[in-house]
CSV table of C-alpha atoms in Angstrom, one decimal:
chain,number,residue,atom,x,y,z
Z,1,MET,CA,-25.0,242.2,173.3
Z,2,LYS,CA,-23.4,245.6,174.0
Z,3,ASP,CA,-25.6,248.6,173.5
Z,4,TYR,CA,-23.9,251.1,171.1
Z,5,ARG,CA,-24.5,253.9,173.5
Z,6,SER,CA,-22.5,252.3,176.2
Z,7,VAL,CA,-19.6,251.7,173.8
Z,8,ALA,CA,-19.8,255.3,172.7
Z,9,ASP,CA,-19.9,256.4,176.4
Z,10,ALA,CA,-16.6,254.5,176.9
Z,11,VAL,CA,-14.9,256.1,174.0
Z,12,ALA,CA,-16.2,259.5,175.1
Z,13,GLU,CA,-14.7,258.9,178.5
Z,14,GLU,CA,-11.3,258.1,176.9
Z,15,ILE,CA,-11.5,261.5,175.1
Z,16,ARG,CA,-12.4,263.3,178.2
Z,17,ALA,CA,-9.6,261.7,180.2
Z,18,GLY,CA,-7.1,262.5,177.5
Z,19,THR,CA,-6.3,258.9,176.5
Z,20,LEU,CA,-7.6,259.9,173.1
Z,21,ARG,CA,-6.4,263.3,172.1
Z,22,PRO,CA,-7.6,265.8,169.5
Z,23,GLY,CA,-6.3,264.7,166.1
Z,24,ASP,CA,-6.0,261.0,167.1
Z,25,ARG,CA,-7.3,258.7,164.4
Z,26,LEU,CA,-9.9,256.0,165.5
Z,27,PRO,CA,-9.4,252.5,164.0
Z,28,PRO,CA,-11.4,251.5,160.9
Z,29,GLN,CA,-14.9,250.3,162.0
Z,30,ARG,CA,-14.2,246.7,161.3
Z,31,ALA,CA,-11.1,246.7,163.5
Z,32,PHE,CA,-13.0,248.7,166.2
Z,33,ALA,CA,-15.8,246.1,166.1
Z,34,ARG,CA,-13.3,243.2,166.6
Z,35,ARG,CA,-11.6,245.1,169.5
Z,36,HIS,CA,-14.8,245.7,171.3
Z,37,GLY,CA,-16.5,242.4,170.5
Z,38,ILE,CA,-19.4,244.0,168.7
Z,39,ALA,CA,-21.1,243.6,165.3
Z,40,GLY,CA,-20.0,245.8,162.4
Z,41,SER,CA,-23.4,247.4,162.4
Z,42,THR,CA,-23.1,248.3,166.1
Z,43,ALA,CA,-19.7,249.9,165.4
Z,44,THR,CA,-21.3,252.0,162.7
Z,45,ARG,CA,-23.8,253.2,165.2
Z,46,VAL,CA,-21.1,254.0,167.7
Z,47,TYR,CA,-19.2,256.1,165.2
Z,48,ARG,CA,-22.4,257.9,164.2
Z,49,GLU,CA,-23.2,258.6,167.9
Z,50,LEU,CA,-19.7,260.0,168.5
Z,51,ALA,CA,-20.1,262.3,165.5
Z,52,ARG,CA,-23.5,263.4,166.7
Z,53,ARG,CA,-22.0,264.3,170.1
Z,54,GLY,CA,-19.4,266.4,168.3
Z,55,LEU,CA,-16.6,264.3,169.6
Z,56,THR,CA,-15.3,263.0,166.2
Z,57,VAL,CA,-15.1,264.1,162.6
Z,58,GLY,CA,-14.8,262.0,159.4
Z,59,GLU,CA,-12.6,263.0,156.4
Z,60,VAL,CA,-12.8,261.5,153.0
Z,61,GLY,CA,-10.1,258.9,152.4
Z,62,ARG,CA,-8.5,259.5,155.8
Z,63,GLY,CA,-10.7,258.1,158.5
Z,64,THR,CA,-12.3,259.3,161.7
Z,65,PHE,CA,-10.5,261.6,164.0
Z,66,VAL,CA,-11.1,263.0,167.5
Z,67,ARG,CA,-12.2,266.6,167.3
Z,68,ALA,CA,-10.5,269.5,168.9
Z,69,THR,CA,-12.2,271.1,171.9
Z,70,ALA,CA,-12.0,274.7,172.9
Z,71,ASP,CA,-9.2,275.5,175.3
Z,72,GLY,CA,-9.6,277.9,178.2
Z,73,PRO,CA,-8.1,281.4,178.1
Z,74,VAL,CA,-4.7,281.4,176.5
Z,75,PRO,CA,-2.3,284.0,175.2
Z,76,ALA,CA,-3.5,285.3,171.9
Z,77,LEU,CA,-1.7,287.6,169.5
Z,78,THR,CA,0.8,289.2,171.9
Z,79,GLU,CA,1.8,288.7,175.6
Z,80,PRO,CA,0.1,289.0,177.9
Z,81,ALA,CA,-3.5,288.3,176.6
Z,82,LEU,CA,-6.3,287.3,178.9
Z,83,VAL,CA,-9.0,286.2,176.4
Z,84,ARG,CA,-9.1,284.4,173.1
Z,85,ILE,CA,-9.9,286.1,169.8
Z,86,ASP,CA,-13.4,285.1,168.9
Z,87,LEU,CA,-13.8,284.4,165.1
Z,88,GLU,CA,-16.4,281.7,165.9
Z,89,LEU,CA,-19.5,283.7,167.0
Z,90,ASN,CA,-20.6,286.4,164.6
Z,91,HIS,CA,-22.4,289.3,166.1
Z,92,PRO,CA,-22.1,292.6,164.2
Z,93,VAL,CA,-21.8,295.6,166.5
Z,94,VAL,CA,-21.0,299.2,165.5
Z,95,PRO,CA,-19.9,301.9,167.9
Z,96,GLU,CA,-23.0,304.1,167.5
Z,97,GLN,CA,-25.7,301.4,168.0
Z,98,SER,CA,-26.1,301.6,171.8
Z,99,ALA,CA,-26.7,305.4,171.7
Z,100,LEU,CA,-29.1,305.1,168.8
Z,101,LEU,CA,-31.1,302.3,170.5
Z,102,ALA,CA,-31.2,304.1,173.8
Z,103,GLU,CA,-32.6,307.2,172.3
Z,104,GLY,CA,-35.5,305.3,170.8
Z,105,LEU,CA,-36.4,303.7,174.1
Z,106,GLY,CA,-36.8,307.0,176.0
Z,107,GLY,CA,-40.6,307.2,175.7
Z,108,LEU,CA,-41.0,303.5,176.3
Z,109,LEU,CA,-39.5,303.8,179.8
Z,110,ARG,CA,-42.2,306.2,181.1
Z,111,PRO,CA,-44.1,304.3,183.9
Z,112,ASP,CA,-47.4,304.2,182.0
Z,113,ALA,CA,-45.8,303.1,178.7
Z,114,LEU,CA,-43.6,300.5,180.5
Z,115,ALA,CA,-46.6,299.1,182.3
Z,116,HIS,CA,-48.3,298.6,178.9
Z,117,ALA,CA,-45.2,297.1,177.4
Z,118,LEU,CA,-44.8,294.5,180.1
Z,119,ARG,CA,-48.2,292.9,179.5
Z,120,PRO,CA,-48.3,289.5,177.8
Z,121,VAL,CA,-48.9,289.2,174.1
Z,122,GLY,CA,-49.4,286.3,171.7
Z,123,ALA,CA,-47.6,285.2,168.5
Z,124,ALA,CA,-49.7,287.5,166.4
Z,125,GLY,CA,-48.3,290.6,168.2
Z,126,LEU,CA,-50.1,293.9,167.7
Z,127,PRO,CA,-51.6,295.4,164.5
Z,128,ALA,CA,-49.3,298.5,164.6
Z,129,VAL,CA,-46.3,296.3,165.2
Z,130,ARG,CA,-47.1,294.0,162.3
Z,131,GLU,CA,-47.3,297.1,160.1
Z,132,SER,CA,-43.8,298.3,161.2
Z,133,ALA,CA,-42.5,294.7,161.0
Z,134,ALA,CA,-43.6,294.5,157.4
Z,135,ALA,CA,-41.6,297.7,156.6
Z,136,LEU,CA,-38.6,296.4,158.5
Z,137,LEU,CA,-38.6,293.1,156.5
Z,138,ALA,CA,-39.3,294.6,153.1
Z,139,ARG,CA,-36.4,294.4,150.6
Z,140,GLY,CA,-35.8,294.2,146.9
Z,141,GLY,CA,-39.3,295.4,146.0
Z,142,TRP,CA,-41.0,292.8,148.2
Z,143,ARG,CA,-43.1,293.7,151.3
Z,144,PRO,CA,-44.8,291.0,153.3
Z,145,ASP,CA,-48.5,291.2,154.1
Z,146,PRO,CA,-48.7,292.4,157.8
Z,147,ALA,CA,-51.6,290.0,158.4
Z,148,ARG,CA,-49.2,287.1,157.6
Z,149,ILE,CA,-46.5,288.1,160.2
Z,150,LEU,CA,-46.1,286.1,163.4
Z,151,PHE,CA,-43.6,286.7,166.2
Z,152,ALA,CA,-41.3,284.5,168.3
Z,153,GLY,CA,-38.9,285.1,171.2
Z,154,ASN,CA,-35.9,284.9,168.8
Z,155,GLY,CA,-34.9,283.8,165.3
Z,156,ARG,CA,-33.9,280.3,166.4
Z,157,GLN,CA,-37.4,279.8,168.0
Z,158,ALA,CA,-39.0,281.0,164.8
Z,159,VAL,CA,-36.9,278.5,162.7
Z,160,SER,CA,-37.8,275.7,165.2
Z,161,ALA,CA,-41.5,276.5,165.1
Z,162,ALA,CA,-41.6,276.7,161.3
Z,163,VAL,CA,-39.9,273.3,161.0
Z,164,ALA,CA,-42.2,271.8,163.6
Z,165,ALA,CA,-45.3,273.1,161.8
Z,166,LEU,CA,-44.2,271.7,158.4
Z,167,VAL,CA,-42.5,268.4,159.2
Z,168,PRO,CA,-44.0,265.6,161.4
Z,169,PRO,CA,-41.8,263.6,163.8
Z,170,GLY,CA,-40.0,261.0,161.7
Z,171,GLY,CA,-40.4,263.2,158.6
Z,172,ARG,CA,-37.7,264.3,156.2
Z,173,LEU,CA,-36.4,267.9,155.8
Z,174,GLY,CA,-34.2,268.8,152.9
Z,175,VAL,CA,-31.3,271.1,153.7
Z,176,GLU,CA,-28.2,272.4,151.9
Z,177,GLU,CA,-25.3,269.9,152.4
Z,178,LEU,CA,-23.5,272.6,154.4
Z,179,THR,CA,-26.0,274.4,156.7
Z,180,TYR,CA,-26.5,276.4,159.8
Z,181,PRO,CA,-25.7,274.1,162.8
Z,182,VAL,CA,-28.8,275.1,164.7
Z,183,ILE,CA,-31.0,273.3,162.2
Z,184,LYS,CA,-29.2,270.1,163.1
Z,185,ALA,CA,-30.1,270.6,166.8
Z,186,VAL,CA,-33.7,271.4,165.9
Z,187,ALA,CA,-34.0,268.3,163.8
Z,188,ALA,CA,-32.6,266.1,166.5
Z,189,ARG,CA,-35.0,267.5,169.1
Z,190,LEU,CA,-38.0,267.1,166.8
Z,191,GLY,CA,-37.0,263.6,165.6
Z,192,ILE,CA,-36.6,264.7,162.0
Z,193,THR,CA,-34.2,263.3,159.4
Z,194,LEU,CA,-32.1,265.9,157.5
Z,195,VAL,CA,-31.6,265.1,153.9
Z,196,PRO,CA,-28.5,266.9,152.4
Z,197,LEU,CA,-29.0,268.6,149.1
Z,198,ALA,CA,-26.1,269.1,146.6
Z,199,MET,CA,-24.5,272.4,146.2
Z,200,ASP,CA,-21.9,273.8,143.7
Z,201,GLU,CA,-20.0,277.1,143.5
Z,202,ASP,CA,-23.2,279.1,143.1
Z,203,GLY,CA,-25.0,277.4,146.0
Z,204,LEU,CA,-27.9,275.0,146.2
Z,205,VAL,CA,-28.6,273.1,143.0
Z,206,PRO,CA,-32.4,273.3,142.5
Z,207,GLN,CA,-32.5,269.9,140.7
Z,208,ALA,CA,-31.1,268.3,143.8
Z,209,LEU,CA,-34.4,269.0,145.5
Z,210,ALA,CA,-36.3,267.1,142.9
Z,211,ARG,CA,-33.9,264.2,143.0
Z,212,ALA,CA,-34.0,263.9,146.8
Z,213,HIS,CA,-37.8,264.1,146.8
Z,214,ALA,CA,-38.1,261.4,144.1
Z,215,ALA,CA,-35.8,259.1,146.1
Z,216,ALA,CA,-38.0,259.4,149.2
Z,217,PRO,CA,-40.6,262.1,149.7
Z,218,LEU,CA,-39.6,265.2,151.6
Z,219,HIS,CA,-42.0,267.1,153.9
Z,220,ALA,CA,-40.2,270.5,153.5
Z,221,VAL,CA,-36.9,272.2,152.8
Z,222,TYR,CA,-34.8,274.6,154.8
Z,223,VAL,CA,-32.6,277.0,152.8
Z,224,GLN,CA,-30.5,280.2,153.1
Z,225,PRO,CA,-30.7,281.8,149.6
Z,226,ARG,CA,-29.1,285.1,150.7
Z,227,VAL,CA,-25.7,285.4,152.5
Z,228,HIS,CA,-25.4,281.7,153.2
Z,229,ASN,CA,-24.0,280.6,156.5
Z,230,PRO,CA,-21.2,279.2,156.4
Z,231,LEU,CA,-20.4,279.6,152.6
Z,232,SER,CA,-20.8,283.4,152.3
Z,233,LEU,CA,-22.6,283.2,149.0
Z,234,THR,CA,-25.9,284.4,147.5
Z,235,LEU,CA,-27.9,282.3,145.0
Z,236,PRO,CA,-28.0,283.9,141.5
Z,237,GLU,CA,-31.5,285.1,140.6
Z,238,ARG,CA,-31.9,282.3,138.0
Z,239,ARG,CA,-31.3,279.8,140.8
Z,240,VAL,CA,-33.9,281.4,143.1
Z,241,VAL,CA,-36.4,281.3,140.2
Z,242,GLU,CA,-35.6,277.6,139.6
Z,243,LEU,CA,-35.9,276.8,143.3
Z,244,ALA,CA,-39.3,278.5,143.5
Z,245,GLU,CA,-40.5,276.6,140.4
Z,246,ASN,CA,-39.4,273.3,142.0
Z,247,LEU,CA,-41.2,274.1,145.2
Z,248,GLU,CA,-44.4,274.8,143.2
Z,249,ARG,CA,-44.1,271.7,141.0
Z,250,LEU,CA,-43.4,269.4,143.9
Z,251,ALA,CA,-45.9,271.1,146.2
Z,252,LEU,CA,-43.2,271.4,148.9
Z,253,PRO,CA,-43.1,274.1,151.6
Z,254,ALA,CA,-39.8,275.9,152.4
Z,255,VAL,CA,-38.4,277.6,155.5
Z,256,GLU,CA,-36.3,280.5,154.2
Z,257,ASP,CA,-33.7,281.6,156.8
Z,258,ALA,CA,-33.4,285.3,156.0
Z,259,ILE,CA,-31.6,286.4,159.2
Z,260,TRP,CA,-28.6,287.7,157.2
Z,261,GLY,CA,-30.8,288.9,154.3
Z,262,PHE,CA,-30.8,292.5,155.4
Z,263,LEU,CA,-27.2,292.7,154.2
Z,264,ARG,CA,-28.5,292.3,150.6
Z,265,ASP,CA,-31.4,294.6,150.9
Z,266,GLU,CA,-31.6,295.1,147.1
Z,267,LEU,CA,-32.5,291.5,146.5
Z,268,PRO,CA,-36.0,290.0,147.1
Z,269,PRO,CA,-36.2,286.9,149.2
Z,270,LEU,CA,-37.3,283.4,147.9
Z,271,ALA,CA,-40.7,284.3,149.5
Z,272,ALA,CA,-41.2,286.8,146.8
Z,273,TYR,CA,-41.0,284.1,144.1
Z,274,ALA,CA,-42.9,281.3,146.0
Z,275,PRO,CA,-45.2,283.2,148.4
Z,276,GLU,CA,-47.6,280.4,148.9
Z,277,ARG,CA,-44.8,277.8,149.6
Z,278,THR,CA,-42.4,279.8,151.8
Z,279,VAL,CA,-42.2,280.6,155.5
Z,280,LEU,CA,-39.6,283.4,155.8
Z,281,VAL,CA,-37.8,283.6,159.1
Z,282,ASP,CA,-35.9,286.7,160.3
Z,283,SER,CA,-34.8,288.3,163.6
Z,284,LEU,CA,-33.4,291.5,165.2
Z,285,SER,CA,-30.2,290.0,166.7
Z,286,LYS,CA,-27.9,290.5,163.6
Z,287,ARG,CA,-29.7,293.5,162.2
Z,288,LEU,CA,-29.8,295.6,165.5
Z,289,ALA,CA,-28.0,294.0,168.5
Z,290,PRO,CA,-27.1,290.5,169.7
Z,291,GLY,CA,-29.2,290.7,172.9
Z,292,LEU,CA,-32.4,291.8,171.1
Z,293,THR,CA,-34.2,288.6,170.8
Z,294,LEU,CA,-37.2,289.0,168.6
Z,295,GLY,CA,-38.0,286.6,165.8
Z,296,PHE,CA,-40.3,287.0,162.8
Z,297,ALA,CA,-42.1,284.4,160.7
Z,298,VAL,CA,-43.9,285.4,157.5
Z,299,ALA,CA,-46.2,282.5,156.5
Z,300,PRO,CA,-48.7,281.8,153.7
Z,301,ALA,CA,-52.3,282.0,154.8
Z,302,ALA,CA,-52.6,278.2,154.6
Z,303,LEU,CA,-49.7,277.6,156.9
Z,304,THR,CA,-50.4,280.4,159.5
Z,305,PRO,CA,-52.6,278.3,161.8
Z,306,ALA,CA,-50.1,275.5,162.1
Z,307,LEU,CA,-47.2,277.9,162.7
Z,308,SER,CA,-49.1,279.9,165.3
Z,309,ALA,CA,-50.0,276.7,167.1
Z,310,ALA,CA,-46.3,275.5,167.0
Z,311,LEU,CA,-45.2,278.8,168.5
Z,312,ARG,CA,-47.8,278.6,171.3
Z,313,ALA,CA,-47.1,274.9,172.0
Z,314,SER,CA,-43.4,275.5,172.3
Z,315,GLY,CA,-43.7,278.6,174.5
Z,316,CYS,CA,-41.9,280.6,171.8
Z,317,THR,CA,-44.2,283.6,171.8
Z,318,PRO,CA,-42.4,287.0,172.1
Z,319,MET,CA,-42.1,289.6,174.9
Z,320,ARG,CA,-44.3,292.6,174.4
Z,321,PHE,CA,-41.4,294.9,175.4
Z,322,ALA,CA,-39.3,293.7,172.5
Z,323,LEU,CA,-42.3,294.2,170.1
Z,324,GLU,CA,-42.8,297.7,171.4
Z,325,ALA,CA,-39.1,298.5,171.2
Z,326,ALA,CA,-38.8,297.2,167.6
Z,327,HIS,CA,-41.8,299.2,166.6
Z,328,ARG,CA,-40.3,302.4,167.9
Z,329,TRP,CA,-36.9,301.7,166.3
Z,330,GLN,CA,-38.6,301.1,162.9
Z,331,GLN,CA,-40.7,304.2,163.2
Z,332,ASP,CA,-37.9,306.6,164.1
Z,333,GLY,CA,-35.5,305.3,161.5
Z,334,THR,CA,-33.0,303.7,164.0
Z,335,ALA,CA,-33.5,300.2,162.5
Z,336,ALA,CA,-32.8,301.4,158.9
Z,337,GLU,CA,-29.8,303.4,160.0
Z,338,LEU,CA,-28.2,300.6,161.9
Z,339,ALA,CA,-28.8,298.1,159.0
Z,340,ALA,CA,-27.2,300.5,156.5
Z,341,THR,CA,-24.2,301.0,158.9
Z,342,LYS,CA,-23.7,297.3,159.2
Z,343,ARG,CA,-23.8,296.8,155.5
Z,344,ARG,CA,-21.0,299.3,155.1
Z,345,GLU,CA,-19.1,297.7,158.0
Z,346,ALA,CA,-19.3,294.3,156.4
Z,347,VAL,CA,-17.6,295.6,153.2
Z,348,VAL,CA,-14.7,297.0,155.3
Z,349,ARG,CA,-14.2,293.8,157.1
Z,350,GLN,CA,-14.3,291.7,154.0
Z,351,GLU,CA,-11.6,294.0,152.6
Z,352,ILE,CA,-9.5,293.3,155.7
Z,353,ALA,CA,-10.0,289.6,155.2
Z,354,ALA,CA,-9.1,289.9,151.5
Z,355,ARG,CA,-5.8,291.6,152.3
Z,356,ARG,CA,-4.8,289.4,155.2
Z,357,LEU,CA,-5.7,286.1,153.6
Z,358,ALA,CA,-4.6,287.0,150.0
Z,359,GLY,CA,-3.3,284.0,148.1
Z,360,PHE,CA,-5.5,281.5,149.9
Z,361,ASP,CA,-8.7,279.9,148.7
Z,362,VAL,CA,-11.1,282.1,150.6
Z,363,ARG,CA,-14.7,282.9,149.7
Z,364,GLY,CA,-16.5,285.9,151.2
Z,365,GLU,CA,-19.0,288.1,149.4
Z,366,ASP,CA,-18.7,291.9,149.9
Z,367,ARG,CA,-21.6,292.3,152.3
Z,368,SER,CA,-21.1,289.3,154.6
Z,369,PHE,CA,-19.7,289.1,158.1
Z,370,HIS,CA,-18.0,285.7,157.5
Z,371,CYS,CA,-15.9,283.9,155.0
Z,372,TRP,CA,-15.3,280.3,154.0
Z,373,TRP,CA,-11.6,279.2,153.9
Z,374,ARG,CA,-10.6,276.1,152.0
Z,375,LEU,CA,-7.4,275.2,153.8
Z,376,PRO,CA,-4.1,274.5,152.0
Z,377,GLY,CA,-3.1,270.9,151.2
Z,378,GLY,CA,-2.0,268.9,154.2
Z,379,TRP,CA,-4.2,270.7,156.7
Z,380,ARG,CA,-7.2,269.0,158.2
Z,381,ALA,CA,-9.9,271.3,159.6
Z,382,ASP,CA,-9.7,270.0,163.1
Z,383,THR,CA,-5.9,270.2,163.2
Z,384,PHE,CA,-6.1,273.8,162.0
Z,385,VAL,CA,-8.8,274.7,164.6
Z,386,ALA,CA,-6.7,273.1,167.4
Z,387,ALA,CA,-3.5,274.9,166.2
Z,388,ALA,CA,-5.4,278.2,166.0
Z,389,ALA,CA,-6.8,277.7,169.5
Z,390,ARG,CA,-3.3,277.4,170.8
Z,391,LEU,CA,-2.6,280.8,169.4
Z,392,GLY,CA,-5.7,282.1,171.1
Z,393,ILE,CA,-7.9,282.3,168.0
Z,394,GLY,CA,-11.3,280.5,167.6
Z,395,VAL,CA,-12.6,279.5,164.2
Z,396,VAL,CA,-15.3,276.9,163.3
Z,397,PRO,CA,-14.4,273.6,161.4
Z,398,ALA,CA,-16.5,272.5,158.4
Z,399,ALA,CA,-17.8,269.5,160.4
Z,400,ALA,CA,-20.0,271.8,162.4
Z,401,PHE,CA,-22.0,272.6,159.2
Z,402,THR,CA,-22.0,269.1,157.6
Z,403,VAL,CA,-25.2,267.2,157.4
Z,404,GLY,CA,-25.6,263.4,157.9
Z,405,GLU,CA,-22.8,261.0,157.2
Z,406,ALA,CA,-21.1,263.3,154.6
Z,407,HIS,CA,-17.4,263.8,155.2
Z,408,ALA,CA,-16.4,267.3,156.1
Z,409,PRO,CA,-14.2,269.3,153.7
Z,410,ALA,CA,-10.8,270.7,154.9
Z,411,ALA,CA,-12.3,274.1,155.5
Z,412,VAL,CA,-13.2,276.5,158.3
Z,413,ARG,CA,-15.7,279.4,158.7
Z,414,VAL,CA,-14.1,282.6,159.9
Z,415,GLY,CA,-16.4,285.1,161.6
Z,416,LEU,CA,-15.4,288.7,160.9
Z,417,ALA,CA,-18.0,290.6,163.0
Z,418,THR,CA,-17.0,290.3,166.6
Z,419,PRO,CA,-13.4,291.7,167.2
Z,420,PRO,CA,-12.4,295.4,166.7
Z,421,ARG,CA,-11.0,296.0,163.2
Z,422,ASP,CA,-7.4,296.1,164.3
Z,423,VAL,CA,-7.7,292.9,166.3
Z,424,LEU,CA,-9.4,291.2,163.4
Z,425,ALA,CA,-6.6,292.2,161.1
Z,426,GLN,CA,-3.9,290.9,163.4
Z,427,ALA,CA,-5.8,287.6,164.1
Z,428,LEU,CA,-6.3,287.0,160.3
Z,429,GLY,CA,-2.6,287.7,159.8
Z,430,THR,CA,-1.7,285.2,162.5
Z,431,LEU,CA,-4.0,282.6,160.9
Z,432,ALA,CA,-2.4,283.2,157.5
Z,433,ASP,CA,1.1,282.6,159.0
Z,434,LEU,CA,-0.2,279.4,160.6
Z,435,ALA,CA,-1.6,278.2,157.3
Z,436,ARG,CA,1.8,278.7,155.6
Z,437,THR,CA,3.4,276.3,158.0
Z,438,ALA,CA,3.3,272.5,157.7
Z,439,PRO,CA,0.7,270.9,160.0
Z,440,GLU,CA,3.3,268.8,161.7
Z,441,ASP,CA,5.4,271.8,162.5
Z,442,ALA,CA,2.4,273.6,164.1
Z,443,VAL,CA,1.6,270.5,166.2
Z,444,ALA,CA,5.2,270.2,167.2
Z,445,ASP,CA,5.2,273.8,168.4
């Protein structure tokens, strides 16, 4: 009997060699099984494995298609262009940030201070740093207890440690049906099953949590209540309250990803409504600068020992230098100034997107550095991504955010943070022109 992995390897090699090209449709699973002399159940596992590797994408009523892969450097908006326009990664940078950050580091670079800052430190950090971290994370009238703050090397490590602390191997973690791709990688590494939770135009449906838990018990839930990635939406307050009530009633813990939450500083996090059920995770990378890798985890007292152990066991404890730098930037006002500047910049970039993509089905809340674009009829997400890549522009297909076996919608996430404003405007205009053409015309070109 053929192992499903070896069959998947063979298909992967056809994709690598170009025998199967981006946009090619794979045969129905029954026909695939006959062609390869395998059972139907084995064919199903092959298709799941190809999707897990990111090689294929399924679309409702259409079938399974080979995914587009990123091309090398190609001409972008005008000739000649040496690099592609990156609307995939999303790192907010403002012109003044390097000068502001450098000014705050002056005292830390003295030999005596630097020697102190280069000593090792644990997940609990330092008392003074916990106090300044509490002020940094405070928003909407909520301020975490400094004693409940732990630190990680970066936000992703904090998310991974929180999930590891709450969900055992083989356990079930509820997530929004469109979610941050890193959580999929974390679950695969930890041997955890992700359970998609239904969403509507307002975001996560709180009752979906109860339904999923009743079908088969969940161990925890991972959510992004504020500035959701990729959907660029914020849960209405009534939904946050309902979600907190469901967590309490079901005795379920939650991991709240608040990494973009600083953009909505007037709103309290889910942790304010369910403090004994929620582990809030945040980081410096979006708030201050991409290369500043320091993560925060605010945990209830009952969960702090398990979270601290998970951080130590995974080697995810922070660098003391990063702790000292963050403390100084909070104390001198640099952190608050940069966060406010980025909130203003997000509004400007959303206005650019609204103008350039007018007339299309695009969702992007004012203070968000990405938008969600439901493509016009006829366009598949992967076809659009491939066509955009030929124009030198990178966007992310919906399949990257889809959980489980759910079919990906015909949509893309467009990052607005990375290029300069003028380049962003030109790139979005180019994408709008592309979307107005027929897919077959774009492929023919």
